[in-house]
Short mmCIF file of C-alpha atoms in Angstrom, two decimals:
data_model
loop_
_atom_site.label_atom_id
_atom_site.label_comp_id
_atom_site.label_asym_id
_atom_site.label_seq_id
_atom_site.Cartn_x
_atom_site.Cartn_y
_atom_site.Cartn_z
CA MET A 1 76.45 118.25 132.29
CA ILE A 2 78.79 117.15 129.22
CA HIS A 3 77.37 118.18 125.93
CA SER A 4 80.18 117.26 123.53
CA ARG A 5 81.16 113.53 123.87
CA ASN A 6 83.84 112.44 121.13
CA ARG A 7 83.04 108.78 122.25
CA ARG A 8 79.59 108.80 120.57
CA LEU A 9 81.41 108.52 117.27
CA ARG A 10 83.26 105.35 118.43
CA ILE A 11 80.52 103.58 119.85
CA ASN A 12 80.54 100.64 117.31
CA GLU A 13 82.38 99.66 114.04
CA SER A 14 79.63 100.83 111.82
CA VAL A 15 79.75 104.28 113.36
CA ARG A 16 83.45 104.28 113.32
CA SER A 17 83.61 103.26 109.56
CA LEU A 18 81.05 105.92 108.84
CA VAL A 19 83.19 108.70 110.04
CA ARG A 20 86.65 107.30 109.12
CA GLU A 21 89.09 109.93 107.78
CA CYS A 22 91.12 107.53 105.48
CA THR A 23 90.57 104.04 104.16
CA LEU A 24 93.24 101.47 102.87
CA THR A 25 92.38 99.36 99.92
CA THR A 26 94.34 97.03 97.50
CA ASN A 27 94.51 99.95 95.15
CA ASP A 28 97.06 101.73 97.37
CA PHE A 29 99.66 99.12 97.07
CA VAL A 30 102.88 98.52 95.01
CA MET A 31 104.57 95.27 95.50
CA PRO A 32 108.41 95.29 95.12
CA ILE A 33 109.55 92.04 93.45
CA PHE A 34 113.08 90.40 93.14
CA VAL A 35 113.93 88.62 90.17
CA MET A 36 116.85 86.19 89.45
CA GLU A 37 118.17 84.21 86.43
CA GLY A 38 117.10 80.79 85.74
CA GLU A 39 113.77 78.71 85.16
CA ASN A 40 111.37 77.57 87.98
CA LYS A 41 113.66 78.88 90.59
CA GLU A 42 112.76 80.40 93.93
CA GLU A 43 114.96 81.40 96.64
CA PRO A 44 113.70 82.49 100.21
CA ILE A 45 115.30 85.92 101.58
CA ALA A 46 116.32 84.91 105.23
CA SER A 47 115.88 88.35 106.69
CA MET A 48 112.47 88.91 104.92
CA PRO A 49 110.17 85.93 105.93
CA GLY A 50 107.78 85.32 103.20
CA ILE A 51 109.72 87.12 100.43
CA PHE A 52 111.65 85.53 97.64
CA ARG A 53 113.87 85.89 94.60
CA ARG A 54 112.16 84.25 91.80
CA SER A 55 112.98 83.38 88.14
CA ILE A 56 110.91 85.22 85.45
CA ASP A 57 108.46 82.37 84.94
CA LEU A 58 107.64 82.28 88.66
CA THR A 59 107.60 86.08 88.78
CA VAL A 60 104.99 86.26 86.08
CA LYS A 61 103.01 83.66 87.92
CA GLU A 62 103.21 85.77 91.24
CA CYS A 63 102.06 88.80 89.16
CA LYS A 64 99.02 87.18 87.92
CA GLU A 65 98.09 86.26 91.55
CA LEU A 66 98.72 89.63 92.77
CA PHE A 67 96.51 91.18 90.18
CA SER A 68 93.72 88.74 91.11
CA LEU A 69 94.05 90.04 94.54
CA GLY A 70 93.69 93.59 93.48
CA VAL A 71 97.39 94.58 93.49
CA LYS A 72 97.75 96.39 90.27
CA ALA A 73 101.38 97.67 90.30
CA VAL A 74 104.82 96.04 90.93
CA ASN A 75 108.27 97.48 91.42
CA LEU A 76 111.11 95.36 89.92
CA TYR A 77 114.56 94.66 91.26
CA MET A 78 117.25 92.41 89.57
CA LYS A 79 119.55 90.08 91.22
CA VAL A 80 122.43 90.50 88.83
CA SER A 81 125.33 87.82 88.27
CA ASP A 82 128.77 88.97 89.39
CA ASP A 83 130.09 88.44 86.01
CA LEU A 84 127.80 90.99 84.48
CA LYS A 85 128.77 93.70 87.02
CA ASP A 86 131.27 96.76 86.18
CA ASN A 87 131.76 100.22 86.97
CA THR A 88 129.70 101.51 83.99
CA GLY A 89 126.33 99.71 84.71
CA LYS A 90 126.08 98.81 80.85
CA GLU A 91 124.19 95.64 81.66
CA ALA A 92 121.31 97.79 82.86
CA TRP A 93 120.49 98.77 79.31
CA ASN A 94 121.04 95.51 77.78
CA LYS A 95 117.85 94.99 75.38
CA ASN A 96 117.96 91.29 76.19
CA GLY A 97 118.82 91.78 80.05
CA LEU A 98 117.08 90.23 82.94
CA MET A 99 115.13 93.47 83.64
CA GLN A 100 113.95 94.04 80.17
CA ASN A 101 113.04 90.39 79.57
CA THR A 102 111.18 90.54 82.96
CA ILE A 103 109.21 93.74 81.85
CA ARG A 104 108.16 92.12 78.60
CA ALA A 105 107.06 88.89 80.16
CA ILE A 106 104.89 90.51 82.90
CA LYS A 107 103.17 92.91 80.28
CA ASP A 108 102.63 89.99 77.92
CA ALA A 109 100.78 87.92 80.83
CA VAL A 110 99.20 90.61 82.67
CA PRO A 111 98.93 93.76 80.34
CA GLU A 112 96.97 95.98 82.83
CA MET A 113 99.63 95.64 85.55
CA VAL A 114 101.48 98.70 86.15
CA VAL A 115 105.18 97.84 85.86
CA MET A 116 107.74 100.23 87.51
CA PRO A 117 111.23 99.01 87.06
CA ASP A 118 113.81 100.40 89.64
CA VAL A 119 116.48 102.76 87.86
CA ALA A 120 119.72 102.60 89.83
CA LEU A 121 123.34 101.20 88.98
CA ASP A 122 123.91 99.55 92.38
CA PRO A 123 122.68 96.07 91.30
CA TYR A 124 124.91 96.25 88.30
CA SER A 125 127.91 97.80 89.99
CA ILE A 126 131.17 95.97 91.15
CA TYR A 127 131.32 98.47 93.99
CA GLY A 128 127.65 98.38 95.01
CA HIS A 129 127.01 102.17 94.49
CA ASP A 130 124.25 103.83 92.78
CA GLY A 131 126.59 105.70 90.45
CA ILE A 132 129.86 105.40 88.34
CA ILE A 133 133.08 105.85 90.36
CA GLU A 134 136.06 107.85 89.46
CA ASN A 135 138.98 108.69 91.61
CA GLY A 136 137.11 107.44 94.66
CA LYS A 137 133.97 109.58 93.98
CA ILE A 138 130.71 108.96 92.57
CA ILE A 139 130.55 110.75 89.50
CA ASN A 140 126.88 112.58 89.12
CA ASP A 141 126.60 113.54 85.51
CA ALA A 142 128.07 110.48 83.90
CA THR A 143 125.80 108.50 86.15
CA ASN A 144 122.79 110.40 84.83
CA ASP A 145 123.57 109.54 81.39
CA ALA A 146 123.74 105.93 82.33
CA LEU A 147 120.40 106.22 84.11
CA ALA A 148 118.80 107.73 81.01
CA ARG A 149 119.81 104.97 78.75
CA MET A 150 118.65 102.47 81.34
CA SER A 151 115.23 104.16 81.61
CA VAL A 152 114.78 104.38 77.82
CA SER A 153 115.68 100.61 77.63
CA HIS A 154 112.94 99.90 80.32
CA ALA A 155 110.53 102.03 78.19
CA GLU A 156 111.23 99.98 75.06
CA ALA A 157 110.56 96.78 77.02
CA GLY A 158 107.23 98.16 78.03
CA ALA A 159 107.46 99.75 81.33
CA ASP A 160 104.73 102.15 82.37
CA ILE A 161 106.76 104.18 84.97
CA VAL A 162 110.39 104.37 85.52
CA ALA A 163 111.54 104.71 89.14
CA PRO A 164 115.03 106.31 89.65
CA SER A 165 116.01 105.57 93.16
CA ASP A 166 119.76 106.78 92.90
CA MET A 167 119.61 110.43 94.28
CA MET A 168 121.86 111.89 91.64
CA ASP A 169 121.26 115.66 91.06
CA GLY A 170 119.52 116.48 88.06
CA ARG A 171 118.72 113.00 86.83
CA VAL A 172 115.05 113.46 86.47
CA GLN A 173 115.50 116.13 83.84
CA VAL A 174 118.13 114.09 82.01
CA ILE A 175 115.69 111.02 82.06
CA ARG A 176 112.77 112.94 80.99
CA GLU A 177 114.52 114.41 78.01
CA ALA A 178 115.77 111.09 77.02
CA LEU A 179 112.35 109.67 77.11
CA GLU A 180 110.80 112.43 75.15
CA GLU A 181 113.42 112.31 72.64
CA SER A 182 112.86 108.49 72.28
CA GLY A 183 109.23 109.01 71.70
CA PHE A 184 108.10 107.59 75.08
CA THR A 185 105.93 110.86 76.09
CA ASP A 186 103.54 108.59 78.05
CA VAL A 187 106.18 106.82 80.32
CA GLY A 188 105.99 108.45 83.70
CA ILE A 189 108.76 109.01 86.27
CA LEU A 190 108.38 108.17 89.86
CA SER A 191 111.18 110.11 91.50
CA TYR A 192 112.77 109.12 94.78
CA ALA A 193 112.92 112.66 95.59
CA ALA A 194 113.47 112.34 99.36
CA LYS A 195 115.51 109.21 99.87
CA TYR A 196 117.39 109.14 103.14
CA ALA A 197 120.82 107.19 103.96
CA SER A 198 119.10 104.88 106.25
CA SER A 199 120.05 101.73 108.24
CA PHE A 200 116.54 100.33 107.52
CA TYR A 201 117.73 99.24 104.00
CA GLY A 202 119.84 96.23 105.21
CA PRO A 203 117.60 93.31 104.35
CA PHE A 204 117.00 94.64 100.80
CA ARG A 205 120.69 94.97 100.22
CA SER A 206 121.50 91.51 101.32
CA ALA A 207 118.59 90.31 98.87
CA LEU A 208 120.15 91.73 96.00
CA ASP A 209 123.96 91.67 96.96
CA SER A 210 124.03 95.59 96.37
CA ALA A 211 125.50 97.02 99.60
CA PRO A 212 128.57 99.21 99.00
CA LYS A 213 131.74 96.96 98.97
CA ASP A 214 134.28 97.17 101.59
CA ASN A 215 137.06 99.02 99.65
CA MET A 216 139.31 101.82 101.19
CA GLU A 217 139.32 103.57 97.78
CA ILE A 218 135.48 104.19 97.44
CA PRO A 219 132.84 105.58 99.83
CA LYS A 220 131.77 103.05 102.54
CA ASP A 221 128.28 104.24 102.54
CA LYS A 222 125.83 106.22 100.37
CA LYS A 223 125.84 109.45 102.44
CA THR A 224 127.36 111.48 99.66
CA TYR A 225 124.22 111.24 97.68
CA GLN A 226 121.35 109.85 99.85
CA MET A 227 119.85 112.43 102.26
CA ASP A 228 121.05 113.05 105.87
CA PHE A 229 118.40 111.62 108.20
CA HIS A 230 118.81 114.54 110.58
CA ASN A 231 117.36 116.95 107.85
CA SER A 232 113.67 117.83 107.27
CA ARG A 233 113.72 121.20 105.15
CA GLU A 234 116.08 119.67 102.69
CA ALA A 235 113.37 117.25 101.50
CA LEU A 236 111.28 120.07 100.26
CA ASN A 237 114.17 121.37 98.33
CA GLU A 238 114.85 117.93 96.67
CA VAL A 239 111.03 117.43 95.95
CA PHE A 240 110.54 120.88 94.34
CA LYS A 241 113.68 120.32 92.15
CA ASP A 242 112.34 117.06 90.90
CA ILE A 243 108.98 118.43 90.30
CA GLU A 244 110.58 121.30 88.13
CA GLU A 245 112.41 118.56 86.29
CA GLY A 246 109.61 116.59 85.21
CA ALA A 247 108.69 114.00 88.01
CA ASP A 248 105.16 112.88 87.79
CA ILE A 249 105.14 111.06 91.26
CA ILE A 250 107.30 111.86 94.24
CA MET A 251 108.68 109.06 96.53
CA ILE A 252 109.73 109.41 100.29
CA LYS A 253 111.72 106.64 101.56
CA PRO A 254 111.97 105.02 104.21
CA GLY A 255 108.44 105.08 105.48
CA LEU A 256 107.42 104.71 109.16
CA PRO A 257 110.36 106.57 110.63
CA TYR A 258 109.69 109.41 108.02
CA LEU A 259 106.01 110.11 108.39
CA ASP A 260 106.90 113.63 109.35
CA ILE A 261 108.31 114.11 105.91
CA VAL A 262 105.40 112.55 104.18
CA SER A 263 103.12 114.87 106.02
CA LYS A 264 105.19 117.98 105.34
CA VAL A 265 105.46 117.27 101.72
CA ARG A 266 101.71 116.45 101.36
CA GLU A 267 101.11 119.93 102.66
CA ALA A 268 103.50 121.42 99.98
CA ILE A 269 102.52 119.79 96.78
CA ASP A 270 99.55 118.40 94.86
CA LEU A 271 101.34 115.64 92.77
CA PRO A 272 100.94 112.09 93.92
CA ILE A 273 103.07 110.92 96.75
CA ALA A 274 104.50 107.34 97.16
CA VAL A 275 105.95 106.28 100.29
CA TYR A 276 108.30 103.17 100.64
CA ASN A 277 107.59 100.80 103.57
CA VAL A 278 111.19 99.30 103.39
CA SER A 279 112.81 95.95 104.16
CA GLY A 280 113.93 96.91 107.54
CA GLU A 281 110.33 97.96 108.58
CA TYR A 282 108.92 94.63 107.00
CA ALA A 283 111.63 92.59 108.94
CA MET A 284 110.86 94.09 112.31
CA VAL A 285 107.07 93.49 112.18
CA LYS A 286 107.79 90.00 110.96
CA ALA A 287 110.15 89.25 113.77
CA ALA A 288 107.97 90.71 116.54
CA SER A 289 104.92 88.74 115.21
CA GLN A 290 106.71 85.43 114.68
CA ASN A 291 107.71 85.73 118.52
CA GLY A 292 104.22 86.59 119.35
CA TRP A 293 104.93 89.99 120.50
CA LEU A 294 102.72 91.52 117.95
CA ASP A 295 99.54 90.56 115.99
CA ASN A 296 100.81 90.23 112.56
CA ASP A 297 97.55 91.05 110.60
CA LYS A 298 96.51 93.85 112.72
CA THR A 299 99.91 95.49 112.90
CA ILE A 300 100.30 95.26 109.04
CA ILE A 301 96.99 97.18 108.35
CA GLU A 302 97.60 99.74 111.08
CA SER A 303 101.14 100.48 109.88
CA LEU A 304 100.03 100.74 106.21
CA THR A 305 97.08 102.98 107.22
CA CYS A 306 99.58 105.28 108.86
CA PHE A 307 101.01 106.12 105.51
CA LYS A 308 97.59 107.15 104.09
CA ARG A 309 96.74 109.17 107.32
CA ALA A 310 100.07 111.08 106.80
CA GLY A 311 99.18 112.07 103.11
CA ALA A 312 100.57 109.17 100.88
CA ASP A 313 98.71 108.24 97.72
CA MET A 314 100.45 104.89 97.22
CA ILE A 315 102.48 102.55 99.36
CA PHE A 316 105.52 100.33 98.06
CA THR A 317 105.32 97.49 100.62
CA TYR A 318 106.58 93.93 100.87
CA PHE A 319 103.09 93.51 102.61
CA ALA A 320 101.13 94.21 99.55
CA LYS A 321 100.13 90.70 98.78
CA GLU A 322 99.56 89.67 102.49
CA ALA A 323 97.56 92.97 103.22
CA ALA A 324 95.50 92.46 100.10
CA MET A 325 94.54 89.04 101.45
CA ILE A 326 93.73 90.57 104.73
CA LEU A 327 91.60 93.22 103.25
CA ASN A 328 89.81 90.79 100.92
CA ARG A 329 88.75 88.76 103.85
#
């Protein structure tokens, strides 16, 4: 006779929900947003169905809708005009730049929205790299100084949390010190601590025209600063260093192919963990669902719940708005 039957706790949805180990809510989502110059402009991103580049006015409108759906945080990326790009990234700390004006507009319209601007030089670089280049190499410390200026500029515009995604060594400490010295003691740092050199970023880079340029004199990819996807223990090394330097939240990127890293970091630290459900992951689900190979809504919720099960506290995802609508139904 069988005394222990696990199926008893799966007998119907009411019982299943009663014993469920993790639950997905709209409070878990951060929506990445692409912003462009202009007014009343919206451009679809071909490789990311349902995602757009928008001018500031339409971005503000989108943020209002997101907040009404329960999505309380956005992550901002700029589509920078070519004539503003150089090898210093100086447009990144222009007080009247696109990013700074976007932050102010969102905070004015939706004060309770958590605004997390991306901190990296690749959208502002003529080379498409996250750092300043000298003699064919990405220069670490000079890049850190630029990232600190960028972060302070974001804080001055009203950012709640800055999100350095560059993977330069020591940049969290440089940014933290710059924020403290400028009086922004309450501005948090969400550090991309374990960001891998991944093939899953393709649609994102096409959205911002931020891929490394084809130039024999510079690195053809980002493997000299982003992590090697073969490595696992290295992630903990990166995470511990960023925590020591003053990070408030730790990011792991990409998401679904790196759930082992999320789980391993969760076991090692108590800080909040963010995970990035990146553009390639989004594009794959959308392509499969549009071809009728996957159920769109069910696959979205299952994928996002995997991040919570692995130990993530928050999920950066292009599905945020759509997932919120599904959950609210």
